[in-house]
PDB file of C-alpha atoms in Angstrom:
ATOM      1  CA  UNK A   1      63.909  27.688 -78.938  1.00 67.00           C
ATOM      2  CA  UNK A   2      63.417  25.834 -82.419  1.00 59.00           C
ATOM      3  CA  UNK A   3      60.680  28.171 -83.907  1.00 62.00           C
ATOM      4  CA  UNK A   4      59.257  28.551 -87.392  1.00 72.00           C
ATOM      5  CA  UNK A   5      56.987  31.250 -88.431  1.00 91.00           C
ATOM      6  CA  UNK A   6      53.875  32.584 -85.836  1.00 95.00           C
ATOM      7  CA  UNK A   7      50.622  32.617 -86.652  1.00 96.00           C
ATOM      8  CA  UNK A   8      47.151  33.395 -85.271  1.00 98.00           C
ATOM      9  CA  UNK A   9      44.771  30.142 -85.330  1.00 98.00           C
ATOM     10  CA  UNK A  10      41.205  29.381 -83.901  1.00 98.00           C
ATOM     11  CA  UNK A  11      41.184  26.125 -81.921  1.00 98.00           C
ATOM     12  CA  UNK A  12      38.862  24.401 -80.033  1.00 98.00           C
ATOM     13  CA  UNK A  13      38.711  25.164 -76.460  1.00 98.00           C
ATOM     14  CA  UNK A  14      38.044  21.715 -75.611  1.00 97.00           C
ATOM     15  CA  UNK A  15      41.377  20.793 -77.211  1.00 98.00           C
ATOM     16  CA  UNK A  16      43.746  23.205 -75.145  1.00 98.00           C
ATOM     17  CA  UNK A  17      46.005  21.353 -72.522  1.00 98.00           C
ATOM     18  CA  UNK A  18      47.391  23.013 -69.347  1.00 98.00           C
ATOM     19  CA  UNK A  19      51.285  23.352 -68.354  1.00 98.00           C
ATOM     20  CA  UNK A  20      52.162  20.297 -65.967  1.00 96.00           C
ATOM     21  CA  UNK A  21      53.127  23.114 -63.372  1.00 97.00           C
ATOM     22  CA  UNK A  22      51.872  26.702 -63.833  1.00 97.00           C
ATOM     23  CA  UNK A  23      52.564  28.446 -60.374  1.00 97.00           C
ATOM     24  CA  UNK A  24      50.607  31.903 -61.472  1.00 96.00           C
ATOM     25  CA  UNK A  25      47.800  32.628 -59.441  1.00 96.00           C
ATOM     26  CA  UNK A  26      44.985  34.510 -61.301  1.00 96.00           C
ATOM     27  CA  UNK A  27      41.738  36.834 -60.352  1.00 96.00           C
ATOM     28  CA  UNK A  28      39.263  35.137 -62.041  1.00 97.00           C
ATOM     29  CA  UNK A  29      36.546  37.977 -61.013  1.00 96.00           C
ATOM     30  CA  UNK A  30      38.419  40.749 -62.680  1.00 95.00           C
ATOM     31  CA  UNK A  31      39.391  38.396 -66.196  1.00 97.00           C
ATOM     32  CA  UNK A  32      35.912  37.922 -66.059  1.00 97.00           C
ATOM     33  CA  UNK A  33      35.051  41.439 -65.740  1.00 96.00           C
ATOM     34  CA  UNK A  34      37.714  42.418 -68.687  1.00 97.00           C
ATOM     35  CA  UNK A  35      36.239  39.782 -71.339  1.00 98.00           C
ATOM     36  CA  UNK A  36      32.890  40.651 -70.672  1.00 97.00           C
ATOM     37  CA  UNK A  37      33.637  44.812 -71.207  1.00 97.00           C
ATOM     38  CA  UNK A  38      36.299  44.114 -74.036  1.00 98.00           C
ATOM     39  CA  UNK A  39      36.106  40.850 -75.024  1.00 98.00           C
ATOM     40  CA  UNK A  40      38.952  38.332 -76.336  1.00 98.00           C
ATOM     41  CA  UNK A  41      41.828  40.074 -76.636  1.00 98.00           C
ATOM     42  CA  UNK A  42      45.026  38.446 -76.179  1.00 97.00           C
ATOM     43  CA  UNK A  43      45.524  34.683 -77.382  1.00 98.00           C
ATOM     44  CA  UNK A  44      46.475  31.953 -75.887  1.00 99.00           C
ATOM     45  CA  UNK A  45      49.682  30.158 -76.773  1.00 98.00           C
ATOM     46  CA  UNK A  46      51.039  26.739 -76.988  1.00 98.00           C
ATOM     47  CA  UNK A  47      54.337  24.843 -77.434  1.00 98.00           C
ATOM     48  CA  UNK A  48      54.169  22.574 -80.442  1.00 97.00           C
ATOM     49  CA  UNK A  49      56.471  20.263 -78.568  1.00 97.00           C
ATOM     50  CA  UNK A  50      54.212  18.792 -76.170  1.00 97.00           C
ATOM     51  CA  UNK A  51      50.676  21.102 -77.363  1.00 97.00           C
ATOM     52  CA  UNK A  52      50.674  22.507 -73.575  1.00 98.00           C
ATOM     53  CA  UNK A  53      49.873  26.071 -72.603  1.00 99.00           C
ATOM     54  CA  UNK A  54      52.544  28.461 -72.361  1.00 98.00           C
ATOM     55  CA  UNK A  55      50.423  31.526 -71.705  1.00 98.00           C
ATOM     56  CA  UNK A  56      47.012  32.401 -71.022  1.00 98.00           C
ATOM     57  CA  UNK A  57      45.618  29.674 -68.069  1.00 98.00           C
ATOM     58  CA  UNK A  58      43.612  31.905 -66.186  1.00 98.00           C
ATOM     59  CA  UNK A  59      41.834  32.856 -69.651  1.00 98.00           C
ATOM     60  CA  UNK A  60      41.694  29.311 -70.583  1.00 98.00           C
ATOM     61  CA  UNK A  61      39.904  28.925 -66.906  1.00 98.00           C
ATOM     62  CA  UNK A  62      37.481  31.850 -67.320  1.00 98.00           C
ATOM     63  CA  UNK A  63      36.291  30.971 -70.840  1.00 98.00           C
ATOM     64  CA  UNK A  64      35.762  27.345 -69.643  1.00 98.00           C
ATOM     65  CA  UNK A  65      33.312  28.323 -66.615  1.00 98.00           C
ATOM     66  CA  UNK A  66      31.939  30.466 -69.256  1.00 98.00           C
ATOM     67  CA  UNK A  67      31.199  28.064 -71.483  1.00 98.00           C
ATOM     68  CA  UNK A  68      29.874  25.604 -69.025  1.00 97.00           C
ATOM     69  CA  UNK A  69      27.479  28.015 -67.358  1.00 98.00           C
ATOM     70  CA  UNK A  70      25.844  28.896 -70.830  1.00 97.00           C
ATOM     71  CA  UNK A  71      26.781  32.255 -71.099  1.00 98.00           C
ATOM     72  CA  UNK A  72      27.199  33.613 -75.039  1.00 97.00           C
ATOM     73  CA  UNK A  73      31.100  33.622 -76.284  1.00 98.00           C
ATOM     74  CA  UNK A  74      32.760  36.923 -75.352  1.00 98.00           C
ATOM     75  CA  UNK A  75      33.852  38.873 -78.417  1.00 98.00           C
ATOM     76  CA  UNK A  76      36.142  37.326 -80.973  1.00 98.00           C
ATOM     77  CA  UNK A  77      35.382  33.666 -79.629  1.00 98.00           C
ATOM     78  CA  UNK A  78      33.697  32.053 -82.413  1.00 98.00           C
ATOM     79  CA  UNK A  79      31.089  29.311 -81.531  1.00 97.00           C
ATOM     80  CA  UNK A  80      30.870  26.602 -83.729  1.00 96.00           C
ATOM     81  CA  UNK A  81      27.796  24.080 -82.535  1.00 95.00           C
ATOM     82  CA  UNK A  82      28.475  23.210 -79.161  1.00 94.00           C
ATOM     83  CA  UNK A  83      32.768  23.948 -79.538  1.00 98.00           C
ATOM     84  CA  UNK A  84      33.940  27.451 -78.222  1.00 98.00           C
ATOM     85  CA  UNK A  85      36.988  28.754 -80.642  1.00 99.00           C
ATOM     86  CA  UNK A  86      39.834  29.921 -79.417  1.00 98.00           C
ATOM     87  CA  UNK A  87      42.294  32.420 -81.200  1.00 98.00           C
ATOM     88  CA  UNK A  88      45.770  31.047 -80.424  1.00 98.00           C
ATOM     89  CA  UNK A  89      49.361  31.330 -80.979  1.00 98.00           C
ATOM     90  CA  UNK A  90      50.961  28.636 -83.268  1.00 97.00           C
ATOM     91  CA  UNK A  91      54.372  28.548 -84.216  1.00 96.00           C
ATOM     92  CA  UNK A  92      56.115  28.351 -80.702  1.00 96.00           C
ATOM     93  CA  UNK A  93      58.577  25.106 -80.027  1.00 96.00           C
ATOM     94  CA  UNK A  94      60.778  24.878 -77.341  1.00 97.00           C
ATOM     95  CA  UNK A  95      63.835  22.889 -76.774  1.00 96.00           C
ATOM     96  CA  UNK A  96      62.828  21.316 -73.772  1.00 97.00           C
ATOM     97  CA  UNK A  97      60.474  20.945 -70.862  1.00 97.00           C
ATOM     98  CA  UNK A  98      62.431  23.030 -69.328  1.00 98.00           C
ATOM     99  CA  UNK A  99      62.831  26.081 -72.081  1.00 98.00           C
ATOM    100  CA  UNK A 100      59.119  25.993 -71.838  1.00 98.00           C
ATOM    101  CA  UNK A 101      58.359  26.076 -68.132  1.00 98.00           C
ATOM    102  CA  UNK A 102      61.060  29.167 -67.991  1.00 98.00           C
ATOM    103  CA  UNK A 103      58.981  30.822 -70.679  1.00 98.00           C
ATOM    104  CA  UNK A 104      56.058  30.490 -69.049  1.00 98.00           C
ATOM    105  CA  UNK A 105      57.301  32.037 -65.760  1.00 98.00           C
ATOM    106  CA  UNK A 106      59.050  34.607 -67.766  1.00 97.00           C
ATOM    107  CA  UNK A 107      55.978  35.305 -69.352  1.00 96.00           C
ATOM    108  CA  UNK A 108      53.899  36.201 -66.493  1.00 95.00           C
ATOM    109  CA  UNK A 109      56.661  37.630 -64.625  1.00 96.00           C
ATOM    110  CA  UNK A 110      58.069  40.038 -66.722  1.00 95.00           C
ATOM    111  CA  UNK A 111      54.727  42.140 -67.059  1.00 88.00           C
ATOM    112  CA  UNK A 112      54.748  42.509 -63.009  1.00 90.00           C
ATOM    113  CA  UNK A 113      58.512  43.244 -62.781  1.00 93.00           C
ATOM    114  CA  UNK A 114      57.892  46.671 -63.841  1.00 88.00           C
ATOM    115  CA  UNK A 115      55.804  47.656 -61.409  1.00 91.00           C
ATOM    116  CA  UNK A 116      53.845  51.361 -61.879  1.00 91.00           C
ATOM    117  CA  UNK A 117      54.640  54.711 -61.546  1.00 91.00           C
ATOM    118  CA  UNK A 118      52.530  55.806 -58.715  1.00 87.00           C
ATOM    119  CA  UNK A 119      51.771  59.175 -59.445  1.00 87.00           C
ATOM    120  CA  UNK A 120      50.914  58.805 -63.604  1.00 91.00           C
ATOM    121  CA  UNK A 121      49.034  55.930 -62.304  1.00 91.00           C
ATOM    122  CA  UNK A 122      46.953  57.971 -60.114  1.00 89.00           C
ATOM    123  CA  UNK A 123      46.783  60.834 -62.441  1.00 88.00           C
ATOM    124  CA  UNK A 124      45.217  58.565 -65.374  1.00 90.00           C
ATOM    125  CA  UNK A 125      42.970  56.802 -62.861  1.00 89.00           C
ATOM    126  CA  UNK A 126      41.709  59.984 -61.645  1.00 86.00           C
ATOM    127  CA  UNK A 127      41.082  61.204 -65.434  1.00 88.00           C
ATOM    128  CA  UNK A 128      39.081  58.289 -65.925  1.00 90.00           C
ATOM    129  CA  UNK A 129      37.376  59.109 -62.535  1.00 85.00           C
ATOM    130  CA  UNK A 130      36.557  62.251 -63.555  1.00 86.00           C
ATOM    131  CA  UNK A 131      35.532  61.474 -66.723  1.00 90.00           C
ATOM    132  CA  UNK A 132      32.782  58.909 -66.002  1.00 87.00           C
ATOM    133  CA  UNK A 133      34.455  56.069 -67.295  1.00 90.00           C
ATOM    134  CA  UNK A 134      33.991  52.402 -65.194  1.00 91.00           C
ATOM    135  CA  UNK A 135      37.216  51.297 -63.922  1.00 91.00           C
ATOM    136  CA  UNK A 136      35.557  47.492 -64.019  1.00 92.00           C
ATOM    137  CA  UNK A 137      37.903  45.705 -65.587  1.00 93.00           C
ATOM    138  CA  UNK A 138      41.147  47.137 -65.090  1.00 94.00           C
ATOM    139  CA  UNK A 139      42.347  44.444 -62.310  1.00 93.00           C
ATOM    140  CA  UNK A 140      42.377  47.096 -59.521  1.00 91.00           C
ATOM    141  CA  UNK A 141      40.117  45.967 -56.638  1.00 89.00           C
ATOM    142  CA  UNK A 142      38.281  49.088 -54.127  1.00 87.00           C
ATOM    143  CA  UNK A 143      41.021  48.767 -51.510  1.00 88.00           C
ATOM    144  CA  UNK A 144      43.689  49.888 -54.261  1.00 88.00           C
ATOM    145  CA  UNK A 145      41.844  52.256 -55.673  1.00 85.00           C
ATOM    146  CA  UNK A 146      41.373  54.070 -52.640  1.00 82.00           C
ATOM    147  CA  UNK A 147      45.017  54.030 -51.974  1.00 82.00           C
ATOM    148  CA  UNK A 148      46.024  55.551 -54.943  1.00 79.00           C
ATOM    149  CA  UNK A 149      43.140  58.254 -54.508  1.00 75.00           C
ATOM    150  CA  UNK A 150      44.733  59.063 -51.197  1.00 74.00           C
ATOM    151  CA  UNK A 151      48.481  59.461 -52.044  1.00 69.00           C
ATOM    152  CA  UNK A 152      47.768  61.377 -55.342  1.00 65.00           C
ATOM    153  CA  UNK A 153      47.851  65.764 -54.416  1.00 53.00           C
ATOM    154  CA  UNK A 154      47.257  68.308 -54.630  1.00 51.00           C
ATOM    155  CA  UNK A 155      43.616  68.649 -54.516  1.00 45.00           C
ATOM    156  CA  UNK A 156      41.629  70.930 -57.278  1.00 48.00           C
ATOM    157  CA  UNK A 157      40.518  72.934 -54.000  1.00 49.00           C
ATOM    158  CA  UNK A 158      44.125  73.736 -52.817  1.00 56.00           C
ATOM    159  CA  UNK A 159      45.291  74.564 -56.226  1.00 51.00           C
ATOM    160  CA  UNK A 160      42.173  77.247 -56.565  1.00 53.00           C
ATOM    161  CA  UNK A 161      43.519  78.540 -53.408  1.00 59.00           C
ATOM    162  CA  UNK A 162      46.461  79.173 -54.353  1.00 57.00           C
ATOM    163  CA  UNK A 163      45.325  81.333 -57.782  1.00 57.00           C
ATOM    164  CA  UNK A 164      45.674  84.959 -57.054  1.00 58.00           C
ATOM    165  CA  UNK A 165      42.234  86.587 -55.556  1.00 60.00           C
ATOM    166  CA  UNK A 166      40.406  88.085 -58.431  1.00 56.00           C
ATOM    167  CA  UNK A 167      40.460  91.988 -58.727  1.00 55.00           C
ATOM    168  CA  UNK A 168      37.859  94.610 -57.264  1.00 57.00           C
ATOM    169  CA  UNK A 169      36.841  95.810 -60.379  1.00 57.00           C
ATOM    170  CA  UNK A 170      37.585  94.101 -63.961  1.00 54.00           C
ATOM    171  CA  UNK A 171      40.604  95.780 -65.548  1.00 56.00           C
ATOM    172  CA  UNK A 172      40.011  98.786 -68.098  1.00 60.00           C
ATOM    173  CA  UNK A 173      40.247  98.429 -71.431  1.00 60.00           C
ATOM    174  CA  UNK A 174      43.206 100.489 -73.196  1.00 60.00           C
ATOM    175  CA  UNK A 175      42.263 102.948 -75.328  1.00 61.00           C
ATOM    176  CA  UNK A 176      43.081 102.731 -79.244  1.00 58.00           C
ATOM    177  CA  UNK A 177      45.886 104.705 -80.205  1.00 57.00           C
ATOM    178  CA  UNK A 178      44.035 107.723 -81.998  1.00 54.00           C
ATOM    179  CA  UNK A 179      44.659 107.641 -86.010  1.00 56.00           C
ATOM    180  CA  UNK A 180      44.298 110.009 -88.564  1.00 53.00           C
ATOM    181  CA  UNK A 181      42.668 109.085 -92.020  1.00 53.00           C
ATOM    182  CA  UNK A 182      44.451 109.638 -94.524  1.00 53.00           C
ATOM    183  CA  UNK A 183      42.844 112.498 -97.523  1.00 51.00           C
ATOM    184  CA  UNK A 184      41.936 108.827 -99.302  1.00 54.00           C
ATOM    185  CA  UNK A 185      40.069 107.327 -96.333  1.00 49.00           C
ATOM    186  CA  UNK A 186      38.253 111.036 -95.743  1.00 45.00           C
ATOM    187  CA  UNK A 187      37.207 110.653 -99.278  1.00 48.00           C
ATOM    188  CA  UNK A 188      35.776 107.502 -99.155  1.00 47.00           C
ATOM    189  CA  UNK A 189      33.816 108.274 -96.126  1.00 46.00           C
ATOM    190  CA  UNK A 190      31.934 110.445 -98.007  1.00 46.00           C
ATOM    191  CA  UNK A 191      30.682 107.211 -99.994  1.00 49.00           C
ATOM    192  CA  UNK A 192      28.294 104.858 -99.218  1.00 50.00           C
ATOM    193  CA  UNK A 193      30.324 101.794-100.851  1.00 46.00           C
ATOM    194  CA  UNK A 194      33.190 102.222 -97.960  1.00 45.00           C
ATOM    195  CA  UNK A 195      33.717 102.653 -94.282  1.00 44.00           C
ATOM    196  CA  UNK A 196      36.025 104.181 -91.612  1.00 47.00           C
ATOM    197  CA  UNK A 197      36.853 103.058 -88.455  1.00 48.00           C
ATOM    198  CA  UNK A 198      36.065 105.525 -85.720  1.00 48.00           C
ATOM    199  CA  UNK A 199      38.119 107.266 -83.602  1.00 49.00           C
ATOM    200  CA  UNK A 200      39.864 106.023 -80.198  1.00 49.00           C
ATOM    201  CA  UNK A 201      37.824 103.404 -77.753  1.00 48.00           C
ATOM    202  CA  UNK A 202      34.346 103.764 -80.225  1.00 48.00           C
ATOM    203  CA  UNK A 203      33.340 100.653 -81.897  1.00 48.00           C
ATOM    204  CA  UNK A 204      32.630 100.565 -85.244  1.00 48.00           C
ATOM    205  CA  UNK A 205      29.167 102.127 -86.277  1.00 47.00           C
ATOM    206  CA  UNK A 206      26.576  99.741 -88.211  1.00 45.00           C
ATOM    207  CA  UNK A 207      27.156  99.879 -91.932  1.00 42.00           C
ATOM    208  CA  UNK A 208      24.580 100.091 -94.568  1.00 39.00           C
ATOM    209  CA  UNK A 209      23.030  96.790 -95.234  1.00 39.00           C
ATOM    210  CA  UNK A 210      24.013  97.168 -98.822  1.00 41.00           C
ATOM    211  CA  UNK A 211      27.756  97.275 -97.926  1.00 42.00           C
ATOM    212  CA  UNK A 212      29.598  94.084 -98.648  1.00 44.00           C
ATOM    213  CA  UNK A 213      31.922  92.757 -95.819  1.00 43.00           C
ATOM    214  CA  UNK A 214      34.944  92.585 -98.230  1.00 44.00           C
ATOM    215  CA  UNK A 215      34.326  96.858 -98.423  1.00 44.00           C
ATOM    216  CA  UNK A 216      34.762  97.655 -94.591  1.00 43.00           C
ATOM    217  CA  UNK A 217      38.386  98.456 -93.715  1.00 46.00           C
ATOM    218  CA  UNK A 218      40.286 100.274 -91.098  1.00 47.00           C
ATOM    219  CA  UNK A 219      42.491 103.087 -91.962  1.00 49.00           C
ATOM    220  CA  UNK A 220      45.703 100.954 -91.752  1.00 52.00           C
ATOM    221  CA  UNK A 221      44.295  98.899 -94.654  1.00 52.00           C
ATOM    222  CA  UNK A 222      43.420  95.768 -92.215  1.00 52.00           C
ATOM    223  CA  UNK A 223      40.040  94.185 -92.303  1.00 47.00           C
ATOM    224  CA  UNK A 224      37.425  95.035 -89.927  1.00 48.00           C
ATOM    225  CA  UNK A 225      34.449  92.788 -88.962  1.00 50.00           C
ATOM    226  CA  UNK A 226      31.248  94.882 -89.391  1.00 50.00           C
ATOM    227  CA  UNK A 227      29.523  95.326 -85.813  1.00 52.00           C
ATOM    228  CA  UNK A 228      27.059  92.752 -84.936  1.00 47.00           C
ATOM    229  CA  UNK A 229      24.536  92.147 -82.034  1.00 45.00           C
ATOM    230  CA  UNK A 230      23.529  88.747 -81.361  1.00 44.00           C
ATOM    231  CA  UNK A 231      21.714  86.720 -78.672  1.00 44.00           C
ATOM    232  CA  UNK A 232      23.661  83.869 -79.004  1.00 43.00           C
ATOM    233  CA  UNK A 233      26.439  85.425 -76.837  1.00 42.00           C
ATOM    234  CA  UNK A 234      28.881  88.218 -77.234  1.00 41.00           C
ATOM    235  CA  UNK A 235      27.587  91.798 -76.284  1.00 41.00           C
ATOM    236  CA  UNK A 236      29.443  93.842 -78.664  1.00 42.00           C
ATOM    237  CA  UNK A 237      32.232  93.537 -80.771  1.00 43.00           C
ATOM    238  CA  UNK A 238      35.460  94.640 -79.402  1.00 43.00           C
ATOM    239  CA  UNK A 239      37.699  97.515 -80.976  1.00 45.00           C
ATOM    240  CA  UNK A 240      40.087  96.239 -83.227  1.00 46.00           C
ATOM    241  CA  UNK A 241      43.149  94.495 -81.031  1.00 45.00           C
ATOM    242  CA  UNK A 242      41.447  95.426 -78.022  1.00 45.00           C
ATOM    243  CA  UNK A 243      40.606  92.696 -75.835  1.00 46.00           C
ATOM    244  CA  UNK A 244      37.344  94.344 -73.586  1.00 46.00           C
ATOM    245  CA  UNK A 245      37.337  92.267 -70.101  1.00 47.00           C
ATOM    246  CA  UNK A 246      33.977  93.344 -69.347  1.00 48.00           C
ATOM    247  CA  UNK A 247      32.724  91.508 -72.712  1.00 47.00           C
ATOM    248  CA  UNK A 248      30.119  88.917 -71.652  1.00 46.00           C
ATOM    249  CA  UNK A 249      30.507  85.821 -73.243  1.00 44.00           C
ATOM    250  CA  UNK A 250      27.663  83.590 -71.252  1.00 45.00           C
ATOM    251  CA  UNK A 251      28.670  80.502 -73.503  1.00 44.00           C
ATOM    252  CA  UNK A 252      29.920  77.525 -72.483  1.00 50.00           C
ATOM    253  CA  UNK A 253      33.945  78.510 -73.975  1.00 51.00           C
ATOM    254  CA  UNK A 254      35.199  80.657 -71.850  1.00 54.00           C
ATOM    255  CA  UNK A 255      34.260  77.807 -68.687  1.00 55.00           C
ATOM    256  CA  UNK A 256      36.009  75.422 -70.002  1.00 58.00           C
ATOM    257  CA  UNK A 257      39.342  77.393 -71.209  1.00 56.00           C
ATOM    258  CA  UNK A 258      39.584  78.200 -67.436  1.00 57.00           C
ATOM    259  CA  UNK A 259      39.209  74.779 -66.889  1.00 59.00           C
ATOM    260  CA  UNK A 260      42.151  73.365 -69.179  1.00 57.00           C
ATOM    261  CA  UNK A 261      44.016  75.858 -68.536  1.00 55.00           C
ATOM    262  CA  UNK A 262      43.899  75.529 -64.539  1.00 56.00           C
ATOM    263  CA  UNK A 263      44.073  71.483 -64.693  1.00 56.00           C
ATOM    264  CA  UNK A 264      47.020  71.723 -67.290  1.00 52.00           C
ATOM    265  CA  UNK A 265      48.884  74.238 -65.084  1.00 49.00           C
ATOM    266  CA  UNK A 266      48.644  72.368 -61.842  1.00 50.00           C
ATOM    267  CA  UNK A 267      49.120  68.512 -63.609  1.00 52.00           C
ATOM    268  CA  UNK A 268      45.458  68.222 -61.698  1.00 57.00           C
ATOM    269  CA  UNK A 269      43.287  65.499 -62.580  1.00 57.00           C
ATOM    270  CA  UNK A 270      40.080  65.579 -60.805  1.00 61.00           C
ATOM    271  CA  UNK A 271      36.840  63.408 -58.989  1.00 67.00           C
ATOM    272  CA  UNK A 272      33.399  64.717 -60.114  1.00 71.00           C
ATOM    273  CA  UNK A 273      33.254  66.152 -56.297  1.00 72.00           C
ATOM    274  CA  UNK A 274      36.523  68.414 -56.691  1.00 70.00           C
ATOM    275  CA  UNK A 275      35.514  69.322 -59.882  1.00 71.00           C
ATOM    276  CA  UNK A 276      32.115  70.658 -58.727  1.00 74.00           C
ATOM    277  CA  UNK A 277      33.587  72.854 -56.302  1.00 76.00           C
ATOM    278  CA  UNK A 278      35.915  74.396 -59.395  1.00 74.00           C
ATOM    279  CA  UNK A 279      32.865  75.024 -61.102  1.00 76.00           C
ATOM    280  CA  UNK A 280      32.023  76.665 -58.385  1.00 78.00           C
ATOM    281  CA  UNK A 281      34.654  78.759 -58.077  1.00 77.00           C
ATOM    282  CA  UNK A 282      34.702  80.083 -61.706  1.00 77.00           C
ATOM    283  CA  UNK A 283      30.742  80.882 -60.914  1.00 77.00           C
ATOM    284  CA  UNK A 284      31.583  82.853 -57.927  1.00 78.00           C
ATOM    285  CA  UNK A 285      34.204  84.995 -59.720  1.00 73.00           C
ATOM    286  CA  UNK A 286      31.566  85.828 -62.521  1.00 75.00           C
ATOM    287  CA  UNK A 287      29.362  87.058 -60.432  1.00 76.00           C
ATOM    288  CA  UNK A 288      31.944  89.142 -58.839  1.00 78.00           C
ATOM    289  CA  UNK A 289      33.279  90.577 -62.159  1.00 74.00           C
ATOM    290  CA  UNK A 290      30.776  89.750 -64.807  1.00 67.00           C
ATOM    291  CA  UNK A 291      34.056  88.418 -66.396  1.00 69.00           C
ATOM    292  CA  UNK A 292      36.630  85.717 -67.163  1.00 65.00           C
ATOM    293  CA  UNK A 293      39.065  87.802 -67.956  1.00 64.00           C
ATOM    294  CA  UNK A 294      41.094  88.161 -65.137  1.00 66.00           C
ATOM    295  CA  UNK A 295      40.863  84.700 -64.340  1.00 62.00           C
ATOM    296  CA  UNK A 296      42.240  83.121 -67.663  1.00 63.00           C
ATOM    297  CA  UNK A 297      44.550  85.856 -67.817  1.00 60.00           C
ATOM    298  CA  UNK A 298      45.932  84.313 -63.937  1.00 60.00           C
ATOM    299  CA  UNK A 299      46.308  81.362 -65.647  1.00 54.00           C
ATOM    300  CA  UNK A 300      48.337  82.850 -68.559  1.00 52.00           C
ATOM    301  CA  UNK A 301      51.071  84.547 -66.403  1.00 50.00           C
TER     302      UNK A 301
END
């Protein structure tokens, strides 16, 4: 193929000639439906030779109907009076009638050749599913979709099954190994510019208000947080290093950890439906522990 340089030009759609033989079939429904939701996005292009199509009939077809029907230009189609302009691909020259026509075929074939893999496909379908996001467009007509609904397992239900059964009672919190302050620390209890950490499984008491939060440290020199209650969520604040599973966090967080953590474990991507009854599932083991805390910690092992 004698070929100089490629370049991007707008043409006239009126001006565009088809391949003498083009044996590609197309879905002119579903082009339709991909131009209107993303508009104009892959040129048409032409051998210099003869100034016949090489690729892009079945968008040549759609944009025609288009046109004639008085619909407005899908995006990146320029309108120029009553002309419709085209982005396409300048540059190409084959050899021969022949060079050209195997181009073509190789053109459109080479992009079905590779077929799918099944399960990513039904994975990233599902994703889109779950996420509320139109599959118009994509080329995949109902029938197909259902297929690959149906072959893709295992369901969010069985995988929640198969978590272990959360525990009678939330787990107890370990107890803080119990310190003793050093002469310095005593000192500086006795001082309202510092504070102490209390002794094992307390939480820290309320310090003055005129304490700075840069002044409040435990006796191993680390920084402590000075206790806070707040409606916004947490109860209480949790001894230093201590994790406290029965620690209500009635936000929004914890709910979806569970659920990234569960869907990332198990590969699971998931219909609004399945993901309802997951929902469900962390609700019921609230209410059965006032906690998340055994359930993230099932996903962790």
């Amino acid at each position: 193929m004698a070929s100089a340089e490629i370049r991007i030009v707008y043409t006239p759609l009126s001006t565009l000639l088809r391949a003498p033989r083009n044996p590609k079939q197309h879905d002119l429904a579903a082009l339709r439906q991909s131009l209107a939701r993303w508009g104009f996005t892959q040129p048409l292009a032409i051998d210099e030779r003869t100034g016949a199509l090489v690729e892009g009939h079945g968008r040549l077809d759609v944009l025609q109907a288009l046109q004639r029907e008085g619909a407005p230009p899908p995006a990146r189609v320029k309108s120029k009076g009553n002309e419709w302009l085209v982005p396409v691909v300048r540059g190409l020259a084959f050899t021969s009638d022949q060079e050209a026509e195997a181009y073509l075929l190789a053109a459109n074939q080479l992009t079905i050749a590779g077929g799918w893999d099944e399960g990513l496909l039904a994975e990233t379908i599902a994703s889109l599913q779950a996420s509320s996001t139109t599959l118009e467009g994509l080329g995949f007509d109902q029938s197909q979709l259902d297929a690959l609904a149906s072959s893709f397992a295992p369901a969010v239900a069985d995988a929640v099954a198969a978590l272990p059964p959360p525990p009678l009672d939330p787990p107890a919190a370990p107890s803080a190994p119990a310190t003793t302050p050093s002469a310095g620390a005593l000192t500086a209890a006795t001082t309202p510019a510092t504070a102490v950490t209390p002794a094992t499984g307390a939480h820290p008491a309320p310090a003055a208000s005129v304490l700075a939060e840069s002044d409040i440290e435990s006796s191993d020199g680390q920084y402590v947080p000075p206790p806070t209650t707040s409606d916004a969520g947490v109860d209480h604040l949790q001894a230093d290093g201590v994790l406290d599973p029965t620690n209500h966090i009635p936000n929004e967080h914890p709910r979806r950890m569970v659920r990234l953590l569960t869907w990332g474990k198990y590969n699971i991507p998931v219909t609004p439906e399945e993901g309802a009854k997951f929902e469900a599932a962390i609700a019921a083991w609230l209410e059965q522990n006032g906690s998340l805390y055994g359930f993230l910690t099932s996903m962790l092992d």
